Short mmCIF file of C-alpha atoms in Angstrom, two decimals:
data_model
loop_
_atom_site.label_atom_id
_atom_site.label_comp_id
_atom_site.label_asym_id
_atom_site.label_seq_id
_atom_site.Cartn_x
_atom_site.Cartn_y
_atom_site.Cartn_z
CA MET A 679 0.16 0.22 0.05
CA ILE A 680 2.01 2.21 0.82
CA TYR A 681 5.26 1.33 -2.33
CA GLY A 682 2.89 1.35 -4.58
CA SER A 683 1.12 4.90 -3.47
CA THR A 684 1.59 7.52 -6.77
CA ASP A 685 0.79 9.95 -3.73
CA LYS A 686 4.23 9.51 -1.64
CA ASP A 687 5.67 11.00 1.39
CA ASP A 688 6.95 10.21 5.33
CA ARG A 689 4.25 12.39 6.61
CA LEU A 690 1.61 10.16 4.52
CA ASP A 691 3.96 7.12 4.81
CA ALA A 692 3.35 7.37 8.53
CA GLN A 693 -0.11 8.16 8.68
CA ARG A 694 -0.80 4.78 6.39
CA LEU A 695 1.19 3.10 9.52
CA ALA A 696 -0.95 3.70 11.66
CA ARG A 697 -3.75 3.42 10.32
CA LEU A 698 -2.65 -0.07 9.22
CA ALA A 699 -1.75 -0.53 12.70
CA ARG A 700 -5.68 0.25 14.01
CA PHE A 701 -7.56 -0.50 11.03
CA ASP A 702 -8.36 3.14 10.21
CA HIS A 703 -11.72 2.09 8.18
CA ARG A 704 -11.13 5.48 6.43
CA LEU A 705 -7.79 2.67 4.50
CA LEU A 706 -11.67 1.48 2.52
CA HIS A 707 -12.98 3.98 0.09
CA PRO A 708 -16.93 3.36 -0.08
CA VAL A 709 -18.31 2.88 -3.03
CA LYS A 710 -21.37 5.53 -4.62
CA HIS A 711 -23.62 3.43 -7.22
CA ARG A 712 -24.61 5.27 -10.15
CA GLY A 713 -28.33 5.13 -9.96
CA ASP A 714 -30.32 3.08 -12.39
CA GLU A 715 -31.39 6.07 -14.84
CA LEU A 716 -28.04 7.22 -14.30
CA GLN A 717 -26.54 3.84 -15.69
CA SER A 718 -28.95 3.22 -18.60
CA ASP A 719 -28.01 6.27 -19.91
CA LEU A 720 -24.13 5.48 -19.53
CA GLU A 721 -25.09 2.60 -21.24
CA VAL A 722 -26.02 4.18 -24.96
CA LEU A 723 -22.65 5.93 -24.60
CA LYS A 724 -21.21 2.77 -24.68
CA ALA A 725 -23.13 1.15 -26.74
CA ARG A 726 -22.23 4.04 -29.27
CA GLY A 727 -18.50 3.43 -28.71
CA VAL A 728 -18.82 -0.39 -29.01
CA LEU A 729 -20.16 0.54 -32.61
CA VAL A 730 -17.54 3.19 -33.31
CA GLU A 731 -14.57 0.31 -31.93
CA ILE A 732 -16.62 -2.57 -34.78
CA ARG A 733 -17.25 1.08 -37.40
CA THR A 734 -12.87 0.93 -36.44
CA LYS A 735 -12.30 -2.66 -37.45
CA LEU A 736 -14.32 -2.94 -40.25
CA VAL A 737 -12.05 0.22 -42.17
CA ASN A 738 -8.82 -1.13 -40.68
CA HIS A 739 -9.68 -4.63 -42.60
CA LEU A 740 -10.54 -3.34 -46.10
CA ARG A 741 -8.04 -1.28 -45.70
CA GLY A 742 -6.00 -3.91 -45.52
CA ILE A 743 -7.24 -5.87 -48.18
CA LEU A 744 -7.19 -3.92 -50.48
CA LYS A 745 -3.54 -3.04 -49.44
CA SER A 746 -2.18 -6.01 -50.22
CA PHE A 747 -4.55 -5.10 -53.88
CA GLY A 748 -2.07 -2.55 -55.07
CA THR A 749 -4.77 0.17 -53.38
CA THR A 750 -4.56 2.95 -50.84
CA ILE A 751 -7.66 5.03 -49.21
CA LYS A 752 -6.62 8.67 -48.32
CA ARG A 753 -7.67 9.17 -44.99
CA CYS A 754 -11.05 10.12 -44.91
CA ASP A 755 -14.64 9.85 -42.26
CA PRO A 756 -15.50 6.92 -41.56
CA THR A 757 -18.65 7.99 -43.27
CA ALA A 758 -17.58 8.25 -46.30
CA PHE A 759 -14.86 5.27 -46.64
CA LYS A 760 -17.39 3.32 -48.63
CA THR A 761 -17.97 6.25 -51.72
CA GLN A 762 -14.27 6.67 -51.47
CA ALA A 763 -12.77 2.63 -51.72
CA ILE A 764 -15.73 1.20 -53.96
CA GLU A 765 -15.02 2.93 -57.49
CA LEU A 766 -10.67 1.81 -56.28
CA ILE A 767 -11.95 -2.11 -55.40
CA PRO A 768 -10.55 -4.58 -58.55
CA ASN A 769 -13.71 -6.49 -59.31
CA GLU A 770 -12.52 -9.38 -58.32
CA LEU A 771 -12.76 -8.21 -54.87
CA LEU A 772 -16.26 -6.65 -55.36
CA LEU A 773 -18.54 -9.65 -54.32
CA GLY A 774 -16.50 -10.81 -51.64
CA LEU A 775 -16.04 -7.13 -49.76
CA ASP A 776 -20.09 -6.25 -50.38
CA PRO A 777 -21.23 -7.65 -48.07
CA LEU A 778 -19.04 -6.03 -45.03
CA PHE A 779 -19.58 -2.61 -47.00
CA GLU A 780 -23.23 -3.34 -46.31
CA THR A 781 -21.95 -4.14 -42.58
CA MET A 782 -20.57 -1.11 -42.24
CA ASP A 783 -23.88 1.15 -43.39
CA GLU A 784 -25.95 -0.46 -40.74
CA VAL A 785 -22.89 0.58 -38.02
CA ASN A 786 -23.02 3.89 -39.14
CA ALA A 787 -27.01 3.98 -39.38
CA LYS A 788 -26.84 2.85 -35.21
CA ILE A 789 -24.17 5.28 -34.33
CA ARG A 790 -26.62 8.02 -35.84
CA ASP A 791 -29.58 7.02 -33.92
CA PHE A 792 -27.26 6.62 -31.48
CA ASP A 793 -26.01 10.00 -31.27
CA LYS A 794 -29.92 11.54 -32.24
CA ARG A 795 -30.36 10.05 -28.87
CA ILE A 796 -27.61 11.90 -27.37
CA GLN A 797 -28.63 14.92 -28.07
CA THR A 798 -32.14 14.35 -27.06
CA LEU A 799 -30.75 13.28 -23.70
CA CYS A 800 -28.29 16.13 -23.96
CA GLN A 801 -31.66 18.88 -24.38
CA THR A 802 -34.10 17.31 -22.09
CA LYS A 803 -32.88 15.69 -19.18
CA TYR A 804 -29.67 16.55 -18.82
CA LYS A 805 -30.27 20.28 -20.34
CA ALA A 806 -29.06 22.28 -17.30
CA GLU A 807 -26.01 20.14 -16.90
CA ALA A 808 -25.28 19.58 -20.89
CA ASP A 809 -25.51 23.89 -21.23
CA VAL A 810 -22.57 24.22 -18.40
CA VAL A 811 -20.16 21.52 -19.82
CA CYS A 812 -20.80 22.39 -23.18
CA GLN A 813 -19.82 25.68 -23.31
CA VAL A 814 -15.97 24.79 -23.14
CA ASN A 815 -14.52 24.61 -26.69
CA GLY A 816 -14.01 21.58 -28.01
CA VAL A 817 -16.87 19.73 -26.04
CA GLY A 818 -20.22 18.35 -27.65
CA PRO A 819 -22.93 16.01 -26.40
CA ILE A 820 -20.77 12.95 -26.26
CA THR A 821 -18.12 14.55 -24.33
CA GLY A 822 -20.51 16.62 -22.31
CA LEU A 823 -22.52 13.61 -21.13
CA THR A 824 -20.21 11.49 -20.61
CA TYR A 825 -18.89 13.73 -18.75
CA ILE A 826 -22.35 14.07 -16.88
CA LEU A 827 -23.01 10.83 -16.33
CA THR A 828 -19.94 9.37 -14.87
CA ILE A 829 -19.70 12.31 -12.42
CA GLY A 830 -22.93 12.12 -11.36
CA ASP A 831 -23.93 13.21 -8.61
CA VAL A 832 -22.11 16.82 -7.73
CA SER A 833 -22.66 17.14 -4.30
CA ARG A 834 -20.84 14.35 -3.00
CA PHE A 835 -17.49 16.27 -4.42
CA ARG A 836 -16.61 18.57 -1.20
CA LYS A 837 -14.56 20.15 -3.68
CA SER A 838 -14.41 21.62 -7.12
CA ARG A 839 -10.73 19.98 -6.84
CA ASP A 840 -11.71 16.69 -6.17
CA VAL A 841 -13.14 15.79 -9.64
CA GLY A 842 -10.34 15.92 -11.36
CA PRO A 843 -8.32 13.50 -9.40
CA TYR A 844 -11.75 11.00 -8.75
CA LEU A 845 -10.72 11.18 -13.04
CA GLY A 846 -7.34 9.95 -12.50
CA LEU A 847 -5.98 13.75 -13.75
CA ARG A 848 -3.46 14.53 -10.71
CA PRO A 849 0.20 14.48 -10.53
CA ARG A 850 2.05 12.15 -8.58
CA ARG A 851 4.16 12.47 -6.01
CA SER A 852 6.64 10.28 -4.85
CA GLU A 853 8.87 11.85 -1.09
CA SER A 854 11.25 10.23 0.89
CA GLY A 855 13.19 11.55 3.13
CA ASP A 856 15.17 14.37 1.18
CA SER A 857 14.42 13.52 -2.07
CA ALA A 858 11.28 14.79 -3.76
CA SER A 859 10.06 13.49 -6.98
CA GLU A 860 7.74 15.36 -9.88
CA LEU A 861 6.52 12.46 -11.90
CA GLY A 862 4.23 12.50 -14.51
CA LEU A 863 0.01 13.14 -14.26
CA ARG A 864 -1.28 9.34 -13.51
CA ALA A 865 -3.43 7.64 -16.51
CA PRO A 866 -6.40 7.63 -15.89
CA SER A 867 -8.44 5.07 -14.75
CA THR A 868 -10.28 3.24 -17.92
CA THR A 869 -12.89 1.98 -15.48
CA THR A 870 -16.42 4.39 -15.43
CA ARG A 871 -17.13 4.80 -11.00
#
């Protein structure tokens, strides 16, 4: 617990040792579960993410096949990939690749449906929060709603500065004795709380 900590200094090490000695309940982090409604709304974003991954795999697979036949498709938006690729595909490949292009069309349509659902959630159910979060330059409905649903109940944070560490955005420290190393940001956890 002490050695693996990313927030390490002598004072904190001593406190952790003392707590371990008397088994302090503060060593355990309480888990605050999302409500069913928040969790189901977050699943809309997760499902969209899975479809985007599937589309990316399809595009990469098709690019690889076409490259092995000497055809390179310029970088483009995934929704425009079929249009650019279809005219460059050799006829002998078209029959085998057509089902993949049809699947990509279906996946693109599903992603558009999810985008509409996300936009609707931002404009209705989470309007107040989304209006604030989406004021940040570059933050749109998907990023904004992900942030809103990941944070959940904002009242559980005593200070706004507590949100960054909750998301894994804080500098690491390693201070012991006379040395105080400055480390980079801790990589955010890939799990959603």
